[in-house]
PDB file of C-alpha atoms in Angstrom:
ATOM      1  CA  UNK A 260      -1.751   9.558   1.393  1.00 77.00           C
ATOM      2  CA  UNK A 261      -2.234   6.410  -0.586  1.00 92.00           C
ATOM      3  CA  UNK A 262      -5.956   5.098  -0.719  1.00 95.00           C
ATOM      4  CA  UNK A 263      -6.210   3.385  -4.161  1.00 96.00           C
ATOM      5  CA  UNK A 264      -3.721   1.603  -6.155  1.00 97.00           C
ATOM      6  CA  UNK A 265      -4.610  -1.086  -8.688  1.00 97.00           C
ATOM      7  CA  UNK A 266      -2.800  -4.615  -8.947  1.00 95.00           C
ATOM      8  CA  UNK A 267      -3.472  -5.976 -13.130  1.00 93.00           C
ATOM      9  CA  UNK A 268      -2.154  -8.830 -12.668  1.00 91.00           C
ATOM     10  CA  UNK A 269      -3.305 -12.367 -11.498  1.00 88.00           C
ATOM     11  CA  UNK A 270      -2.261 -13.892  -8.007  1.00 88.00           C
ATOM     12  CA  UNK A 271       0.110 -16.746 -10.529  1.00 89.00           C
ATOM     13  CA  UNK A 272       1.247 -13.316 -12.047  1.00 91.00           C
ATOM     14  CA  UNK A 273       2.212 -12.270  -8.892  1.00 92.00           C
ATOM     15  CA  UNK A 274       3.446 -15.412  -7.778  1.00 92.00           C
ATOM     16  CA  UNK A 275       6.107 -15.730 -11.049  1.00 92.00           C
ATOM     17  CA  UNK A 276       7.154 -12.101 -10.715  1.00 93.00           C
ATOM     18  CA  UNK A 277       8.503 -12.800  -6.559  1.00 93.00           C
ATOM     19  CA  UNK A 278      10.019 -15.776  -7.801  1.00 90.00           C
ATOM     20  CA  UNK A 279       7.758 -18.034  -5.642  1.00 89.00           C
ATOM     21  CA  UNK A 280       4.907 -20.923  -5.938  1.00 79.00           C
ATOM     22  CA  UNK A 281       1.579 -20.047  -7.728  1.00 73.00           C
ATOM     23  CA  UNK A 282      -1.283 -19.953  -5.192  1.00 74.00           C
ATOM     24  CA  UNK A 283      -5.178 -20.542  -5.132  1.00 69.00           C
ATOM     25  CA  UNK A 284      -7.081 -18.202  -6.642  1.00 70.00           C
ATOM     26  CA  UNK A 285      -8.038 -15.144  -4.418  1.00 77.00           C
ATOM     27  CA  UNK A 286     -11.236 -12.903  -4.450  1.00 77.00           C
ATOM     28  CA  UNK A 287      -9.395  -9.502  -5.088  1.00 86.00           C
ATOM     29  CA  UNK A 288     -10.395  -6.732  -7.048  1.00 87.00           C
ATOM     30  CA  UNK A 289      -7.745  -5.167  -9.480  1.00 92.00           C
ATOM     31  CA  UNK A 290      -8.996  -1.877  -7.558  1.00 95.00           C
ATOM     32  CA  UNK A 291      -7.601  -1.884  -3.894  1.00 96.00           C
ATOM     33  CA  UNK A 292      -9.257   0.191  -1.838  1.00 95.00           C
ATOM     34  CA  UNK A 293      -8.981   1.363   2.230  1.00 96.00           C
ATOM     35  CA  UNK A 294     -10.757  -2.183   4.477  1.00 96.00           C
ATOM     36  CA  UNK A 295     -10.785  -4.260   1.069  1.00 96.00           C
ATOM     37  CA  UNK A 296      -8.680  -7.397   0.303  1.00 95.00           C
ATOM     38  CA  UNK A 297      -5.351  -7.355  -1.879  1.00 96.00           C
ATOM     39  CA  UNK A 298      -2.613  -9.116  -2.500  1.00 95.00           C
ATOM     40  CA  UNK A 299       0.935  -9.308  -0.373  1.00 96.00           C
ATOM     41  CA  UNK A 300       3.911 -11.149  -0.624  1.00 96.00           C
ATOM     42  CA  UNK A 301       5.114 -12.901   3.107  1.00 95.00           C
ATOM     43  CA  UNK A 302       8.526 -14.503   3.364  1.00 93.00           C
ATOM     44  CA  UNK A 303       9.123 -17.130   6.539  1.00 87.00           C
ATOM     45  CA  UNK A 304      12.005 -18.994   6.979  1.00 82.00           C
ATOM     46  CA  UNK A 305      12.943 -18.139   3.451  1.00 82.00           C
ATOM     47  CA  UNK A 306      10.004 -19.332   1.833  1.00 88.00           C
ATOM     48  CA  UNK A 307       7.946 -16.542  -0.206  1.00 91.00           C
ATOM     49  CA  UNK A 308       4.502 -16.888  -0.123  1.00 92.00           C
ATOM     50  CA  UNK A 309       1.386 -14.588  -1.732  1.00 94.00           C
ATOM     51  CA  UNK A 310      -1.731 -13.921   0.490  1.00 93.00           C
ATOM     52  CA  UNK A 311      -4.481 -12.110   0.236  1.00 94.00           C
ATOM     53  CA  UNK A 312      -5.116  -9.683   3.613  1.00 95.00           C
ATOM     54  CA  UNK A 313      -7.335  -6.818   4.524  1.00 97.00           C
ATOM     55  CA  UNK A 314      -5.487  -3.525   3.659  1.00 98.00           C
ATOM     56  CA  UNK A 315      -5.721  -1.157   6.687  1.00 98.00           C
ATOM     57  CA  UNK A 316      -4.786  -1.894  10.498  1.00 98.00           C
ATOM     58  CA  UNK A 317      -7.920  -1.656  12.000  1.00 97.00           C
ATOM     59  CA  UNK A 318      -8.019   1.261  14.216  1.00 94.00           C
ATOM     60  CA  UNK A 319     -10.867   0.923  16.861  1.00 90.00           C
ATOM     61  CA  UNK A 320     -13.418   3.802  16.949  1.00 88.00           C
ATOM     62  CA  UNK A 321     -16.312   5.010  18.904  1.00 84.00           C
ATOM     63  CA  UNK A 322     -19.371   6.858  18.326  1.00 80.00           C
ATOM     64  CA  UNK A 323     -19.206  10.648  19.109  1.00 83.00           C
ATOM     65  CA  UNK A 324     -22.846  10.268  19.857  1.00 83.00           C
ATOM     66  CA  UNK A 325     -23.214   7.403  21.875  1.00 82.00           C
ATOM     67  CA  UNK A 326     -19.867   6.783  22.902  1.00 79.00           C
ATOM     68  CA  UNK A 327     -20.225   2.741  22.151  1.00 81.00           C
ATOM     69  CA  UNK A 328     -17.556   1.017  19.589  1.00 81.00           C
ATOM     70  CA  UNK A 329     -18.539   1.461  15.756  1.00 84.00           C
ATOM     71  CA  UNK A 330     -16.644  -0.268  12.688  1.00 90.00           C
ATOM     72  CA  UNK A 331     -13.197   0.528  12.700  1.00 94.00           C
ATOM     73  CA  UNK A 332     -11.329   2.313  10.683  1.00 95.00           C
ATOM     74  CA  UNK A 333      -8.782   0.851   8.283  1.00 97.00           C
ATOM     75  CA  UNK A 334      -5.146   2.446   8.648  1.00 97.00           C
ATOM     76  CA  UNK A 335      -3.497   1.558   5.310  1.00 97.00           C
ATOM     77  CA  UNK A 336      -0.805   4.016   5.559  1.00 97.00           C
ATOM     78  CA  UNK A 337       2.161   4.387   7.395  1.00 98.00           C
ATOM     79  CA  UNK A 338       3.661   8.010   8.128  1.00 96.00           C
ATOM     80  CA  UNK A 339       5.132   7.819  11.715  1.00 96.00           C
ATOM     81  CA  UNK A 340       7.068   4.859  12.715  1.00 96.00           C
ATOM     82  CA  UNK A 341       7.147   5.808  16.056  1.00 95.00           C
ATOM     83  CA  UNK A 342       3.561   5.767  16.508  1.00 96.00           C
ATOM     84  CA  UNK A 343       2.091   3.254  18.978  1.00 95.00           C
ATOM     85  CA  UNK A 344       0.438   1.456  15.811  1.00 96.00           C
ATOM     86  CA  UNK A 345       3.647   0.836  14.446  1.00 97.00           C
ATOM     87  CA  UNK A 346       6.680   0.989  16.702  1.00 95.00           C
ATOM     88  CA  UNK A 347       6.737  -2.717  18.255  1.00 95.00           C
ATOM     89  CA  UNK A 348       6.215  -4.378  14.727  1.00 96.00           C
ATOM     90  CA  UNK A 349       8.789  -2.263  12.444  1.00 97.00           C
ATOM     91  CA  UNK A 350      11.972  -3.747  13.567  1.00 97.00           C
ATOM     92  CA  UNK A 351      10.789  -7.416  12.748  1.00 97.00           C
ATOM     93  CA  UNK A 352      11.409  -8.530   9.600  1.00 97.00           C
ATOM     94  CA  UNK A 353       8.518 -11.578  10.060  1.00 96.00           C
ATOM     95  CA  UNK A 354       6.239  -8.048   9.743  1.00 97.00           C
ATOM     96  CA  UNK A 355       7.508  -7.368   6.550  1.00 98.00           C
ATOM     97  CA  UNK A 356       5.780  -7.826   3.281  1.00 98.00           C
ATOM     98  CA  UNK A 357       5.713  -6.852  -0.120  1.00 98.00           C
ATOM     99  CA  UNK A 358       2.642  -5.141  -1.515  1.00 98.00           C
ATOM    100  CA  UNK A 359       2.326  -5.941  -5.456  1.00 97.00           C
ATOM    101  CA  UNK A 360       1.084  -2.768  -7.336  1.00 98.00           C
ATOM    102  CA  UNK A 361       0.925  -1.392 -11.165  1.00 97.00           C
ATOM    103  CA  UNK A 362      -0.253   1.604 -10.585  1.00 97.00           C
ATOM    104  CA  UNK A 363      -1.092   4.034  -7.551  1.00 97.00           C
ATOM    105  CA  UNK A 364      -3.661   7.064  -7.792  1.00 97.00           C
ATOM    106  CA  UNK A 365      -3.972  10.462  -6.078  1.00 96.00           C
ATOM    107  CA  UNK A 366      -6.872  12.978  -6.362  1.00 94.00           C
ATOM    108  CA  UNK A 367      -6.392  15.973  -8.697  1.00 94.00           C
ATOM    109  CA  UNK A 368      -8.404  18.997  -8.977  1.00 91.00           C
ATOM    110  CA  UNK A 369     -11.636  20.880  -7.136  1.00 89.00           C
ATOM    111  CA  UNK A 370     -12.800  19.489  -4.013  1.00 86.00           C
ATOM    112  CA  UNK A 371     -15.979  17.878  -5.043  1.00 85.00           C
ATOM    113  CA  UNK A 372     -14.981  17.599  -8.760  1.00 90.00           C
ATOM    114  CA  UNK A 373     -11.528  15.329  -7.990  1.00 93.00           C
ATOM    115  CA  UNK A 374     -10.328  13.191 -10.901  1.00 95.00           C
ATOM    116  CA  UNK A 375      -7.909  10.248 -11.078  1.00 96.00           C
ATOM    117  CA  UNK A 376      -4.302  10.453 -11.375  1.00 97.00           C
ATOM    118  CA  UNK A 377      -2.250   7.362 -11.625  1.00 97.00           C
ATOM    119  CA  UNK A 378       1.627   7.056 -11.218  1.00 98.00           C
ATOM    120  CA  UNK A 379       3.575   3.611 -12.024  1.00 97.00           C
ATOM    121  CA  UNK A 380       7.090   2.784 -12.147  1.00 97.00           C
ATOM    122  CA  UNK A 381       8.695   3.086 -16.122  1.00 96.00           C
ATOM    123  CA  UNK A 382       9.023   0.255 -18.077  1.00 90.00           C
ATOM    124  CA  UNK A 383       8.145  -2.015 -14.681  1.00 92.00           C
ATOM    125  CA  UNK A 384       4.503  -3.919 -15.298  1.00 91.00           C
ATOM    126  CA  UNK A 385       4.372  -4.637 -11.516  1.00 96.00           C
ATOM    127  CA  UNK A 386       6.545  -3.053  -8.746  1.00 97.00           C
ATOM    128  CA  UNK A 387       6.868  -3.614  -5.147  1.00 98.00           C
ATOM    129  CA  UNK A 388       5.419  -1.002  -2.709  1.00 98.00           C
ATOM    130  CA  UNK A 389       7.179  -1.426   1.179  1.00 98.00           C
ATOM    131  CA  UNK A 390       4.609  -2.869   3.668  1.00 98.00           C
ATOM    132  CA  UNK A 391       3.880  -4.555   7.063  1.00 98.00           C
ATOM    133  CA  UNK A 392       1.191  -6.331   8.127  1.00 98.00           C
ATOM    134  CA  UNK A 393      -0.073  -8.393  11.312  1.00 97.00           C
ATOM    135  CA  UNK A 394      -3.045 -10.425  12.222  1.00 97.00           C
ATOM    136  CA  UNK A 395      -5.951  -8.560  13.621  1.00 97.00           C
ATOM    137  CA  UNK A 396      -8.551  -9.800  16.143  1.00 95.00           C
ATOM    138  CA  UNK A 397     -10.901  -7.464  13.317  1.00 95.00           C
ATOM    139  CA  UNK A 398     -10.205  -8.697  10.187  1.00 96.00           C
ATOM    140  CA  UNK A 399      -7.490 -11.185  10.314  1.00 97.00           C
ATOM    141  CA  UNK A 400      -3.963 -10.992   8.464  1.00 97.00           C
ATOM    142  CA  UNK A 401      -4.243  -6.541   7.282  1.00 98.00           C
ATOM    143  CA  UNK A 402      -1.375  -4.744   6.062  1.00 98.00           C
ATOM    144  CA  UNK A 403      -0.243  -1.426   5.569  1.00 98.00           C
ATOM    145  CA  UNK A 404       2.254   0.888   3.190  1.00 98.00           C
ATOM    146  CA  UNK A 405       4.688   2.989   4.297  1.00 98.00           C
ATOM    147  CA  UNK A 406       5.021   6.335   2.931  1.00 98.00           C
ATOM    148  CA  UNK A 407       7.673   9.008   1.998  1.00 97.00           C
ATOM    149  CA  UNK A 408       8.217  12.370   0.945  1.00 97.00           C
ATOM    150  CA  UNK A 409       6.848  12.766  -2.865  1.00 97.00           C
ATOM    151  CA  UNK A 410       9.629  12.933  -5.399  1.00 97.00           C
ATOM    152  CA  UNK A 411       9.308  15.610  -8.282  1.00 97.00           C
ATOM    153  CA  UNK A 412       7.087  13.730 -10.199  1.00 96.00           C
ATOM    154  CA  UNK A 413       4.466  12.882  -7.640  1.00 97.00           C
ATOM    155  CA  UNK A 414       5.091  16.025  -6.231  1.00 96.00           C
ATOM    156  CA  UNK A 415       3.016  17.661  -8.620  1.00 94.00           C
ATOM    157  CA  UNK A 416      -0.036  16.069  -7.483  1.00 95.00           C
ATOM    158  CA  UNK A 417       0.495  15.384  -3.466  1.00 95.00           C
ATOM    159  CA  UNK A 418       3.380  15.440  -1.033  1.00 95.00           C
ATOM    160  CA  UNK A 419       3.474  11.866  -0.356  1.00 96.00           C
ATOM    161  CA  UNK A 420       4.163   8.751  -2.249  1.00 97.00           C
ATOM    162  CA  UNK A 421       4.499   5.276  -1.291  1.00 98.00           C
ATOM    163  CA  UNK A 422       7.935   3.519  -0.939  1.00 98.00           C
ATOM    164  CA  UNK A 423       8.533   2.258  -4.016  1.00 98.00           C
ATOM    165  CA  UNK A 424      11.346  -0.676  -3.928  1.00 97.00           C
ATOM    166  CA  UNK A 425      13.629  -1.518  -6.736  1.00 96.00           C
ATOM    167  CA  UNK A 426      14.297  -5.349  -7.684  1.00 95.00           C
ATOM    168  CA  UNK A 427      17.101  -6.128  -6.118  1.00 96.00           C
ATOM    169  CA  UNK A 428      15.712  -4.134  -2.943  1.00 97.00           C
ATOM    170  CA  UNK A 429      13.389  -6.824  -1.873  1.00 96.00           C
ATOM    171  CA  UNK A 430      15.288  -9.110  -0.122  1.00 95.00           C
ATOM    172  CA  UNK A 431      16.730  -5.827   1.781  1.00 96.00           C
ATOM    173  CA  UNK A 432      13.182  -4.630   2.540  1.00 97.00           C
ATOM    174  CA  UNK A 433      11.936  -7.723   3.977  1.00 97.00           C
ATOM    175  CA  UNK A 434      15.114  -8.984   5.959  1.00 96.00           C
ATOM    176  CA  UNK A 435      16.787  -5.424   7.319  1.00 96.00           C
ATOM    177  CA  UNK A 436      17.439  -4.072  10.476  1.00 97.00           C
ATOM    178  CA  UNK A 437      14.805  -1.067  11.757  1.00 97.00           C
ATOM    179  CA  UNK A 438      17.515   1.601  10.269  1.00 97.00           C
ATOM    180  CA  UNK A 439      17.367  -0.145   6.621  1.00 97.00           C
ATOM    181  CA  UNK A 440      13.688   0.351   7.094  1.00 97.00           C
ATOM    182  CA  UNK A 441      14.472   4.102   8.213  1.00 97.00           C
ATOM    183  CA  UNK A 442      16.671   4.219   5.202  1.00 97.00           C
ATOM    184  CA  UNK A 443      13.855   3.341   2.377  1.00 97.00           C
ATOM    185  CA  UNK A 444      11.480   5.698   4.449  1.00 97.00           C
ATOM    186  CA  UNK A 445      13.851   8.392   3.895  1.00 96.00           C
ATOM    187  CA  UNK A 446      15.555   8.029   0.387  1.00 94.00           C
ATOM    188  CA  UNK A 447      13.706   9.670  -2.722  1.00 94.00           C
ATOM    189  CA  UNK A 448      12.350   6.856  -5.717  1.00 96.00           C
ATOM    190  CA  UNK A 449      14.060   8.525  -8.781  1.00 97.00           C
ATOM    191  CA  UNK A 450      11.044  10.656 -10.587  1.00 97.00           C
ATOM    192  CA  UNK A 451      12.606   9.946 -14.044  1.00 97.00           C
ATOM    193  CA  UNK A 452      11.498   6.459 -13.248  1.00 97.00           C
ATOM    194  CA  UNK A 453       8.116   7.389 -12.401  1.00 97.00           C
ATOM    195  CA  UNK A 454       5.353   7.789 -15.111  1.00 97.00           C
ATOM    196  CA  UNK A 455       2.243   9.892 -14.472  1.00 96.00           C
ATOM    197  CA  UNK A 456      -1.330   9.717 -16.098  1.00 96.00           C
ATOM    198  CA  UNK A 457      -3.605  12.440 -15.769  1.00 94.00           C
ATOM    199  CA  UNK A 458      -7.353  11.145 -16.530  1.00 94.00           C
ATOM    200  CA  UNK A 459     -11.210  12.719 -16.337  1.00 93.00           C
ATOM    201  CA  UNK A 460     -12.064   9.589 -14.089  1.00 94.00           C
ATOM    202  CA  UNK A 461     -13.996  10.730 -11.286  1.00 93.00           C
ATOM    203  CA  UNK A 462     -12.134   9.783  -7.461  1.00 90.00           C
ATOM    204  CA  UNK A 463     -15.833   9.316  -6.604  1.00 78.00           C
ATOM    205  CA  UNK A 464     -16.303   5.330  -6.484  1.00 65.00           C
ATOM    206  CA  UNK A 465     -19.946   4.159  -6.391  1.00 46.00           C
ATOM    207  CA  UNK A 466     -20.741   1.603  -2.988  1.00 44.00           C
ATOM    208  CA  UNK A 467     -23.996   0.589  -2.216  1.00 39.00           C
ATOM    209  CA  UNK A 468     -25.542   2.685  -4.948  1.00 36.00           C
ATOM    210  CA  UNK A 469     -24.287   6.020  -3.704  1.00 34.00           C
ATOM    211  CA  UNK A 470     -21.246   7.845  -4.344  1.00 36.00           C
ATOM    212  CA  UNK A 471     -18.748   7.517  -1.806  1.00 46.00           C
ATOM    213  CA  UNK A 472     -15.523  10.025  -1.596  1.00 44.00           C
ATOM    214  CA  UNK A 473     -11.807   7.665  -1.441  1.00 44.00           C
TER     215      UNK A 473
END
């Protein structure tokens, strides 16, 4: 489970590294948390494009009190691509996107005492992380990262990792069939390529004044 990865880099950073235009400026945190805006790169008809969407498929819910709809939930990663959330969107390739990261974190240590680890790609400033998005009735355009079995190095810290792309993967990501996107769901990201940093950083995040758990 993914649910906070940082992107330190500008949208025109962004925009140079996919090889595409420079865009407006966005209101995106270098944080990226569950139901908050980040950055994605779109492709249609060839042209590349970076947008800023809601991360998490909103995922309706109800109150186990009063049985009436509450806020939903953001779903901002995907395990099962059979699941009903996923199934009729991962074999189109116009659902594909790329999600620009620098760095992804997992929770280390005692329940209630859980620090920040962060894992990035060697020697890469900015990599590509495998996503799909849609628009939502919710919260308009969302997306969503698909996950994979943790290599060694992430291993160490959780089971699961996102789907880290190489370069010249991208165009493969965004334009394969549903078995290419099998493929990069099942294959293991090289750990030697994978750089971890353990720090005291508390996975509490303040909102609203009071700590809230990730």
């Amino acid at each position: 489970m993914c649910n906070l990865y940082k992107t330190r880099k500008s949208a025109a950073e962004v925009a140079a590294y996919f090889r595409t235009d420079a865009p407006a400026n966005f209101n995106v945190g270098e944080e990226v948390y569950p139901g908050a805006p980040g950055l994605v790169v779109v492709e249609n008809e060839d042209v590349r494009a970076v947008r800023s969407m809601t991360w998490g498929f909103p995922l309706a819910m109800k109150s186990k009190v009063t049985g009436k709809p509450i806020k939903p939930k953001p779903v901002n990663n995907i395990a099962d691509l059979t699941s009903w959330m996923w199934r009729n969107i991962a074999p189109r390739p116009a659902n594909r996107c790329l999600i620009p990261v620098t760095e992804f974190a997992e929770a280390e240590g005692e329940k209630g005492s859980k620090t920040r680890t962060w894992f990035s790609v060697t020697d890469q400033p900015l990599f590509a992380w495998a996503g799909m998005w849609r628009d939502s009735d919710e919260w308009g355009p969302v997306y969503s990262g698909l996950m994979t079995d943790a290599n060694e190095a992430v291993s160490q810290v959780h089971n699961r990792m996102p789907v880290v792309l190489h370069v010249d993967e991208h165009d493969a990501w965004l334009h394969g069939s549903i078995d290419d996107v099998i493929g990069f769901q099942g294959r293991v990201f090289p750990p030697e390529l994978i750089a971890m940093e353990r720090t005291q950083d508390s996975w509490l995040r303040q909102s609203g004044g009071a700590p809230t758990l990730l």
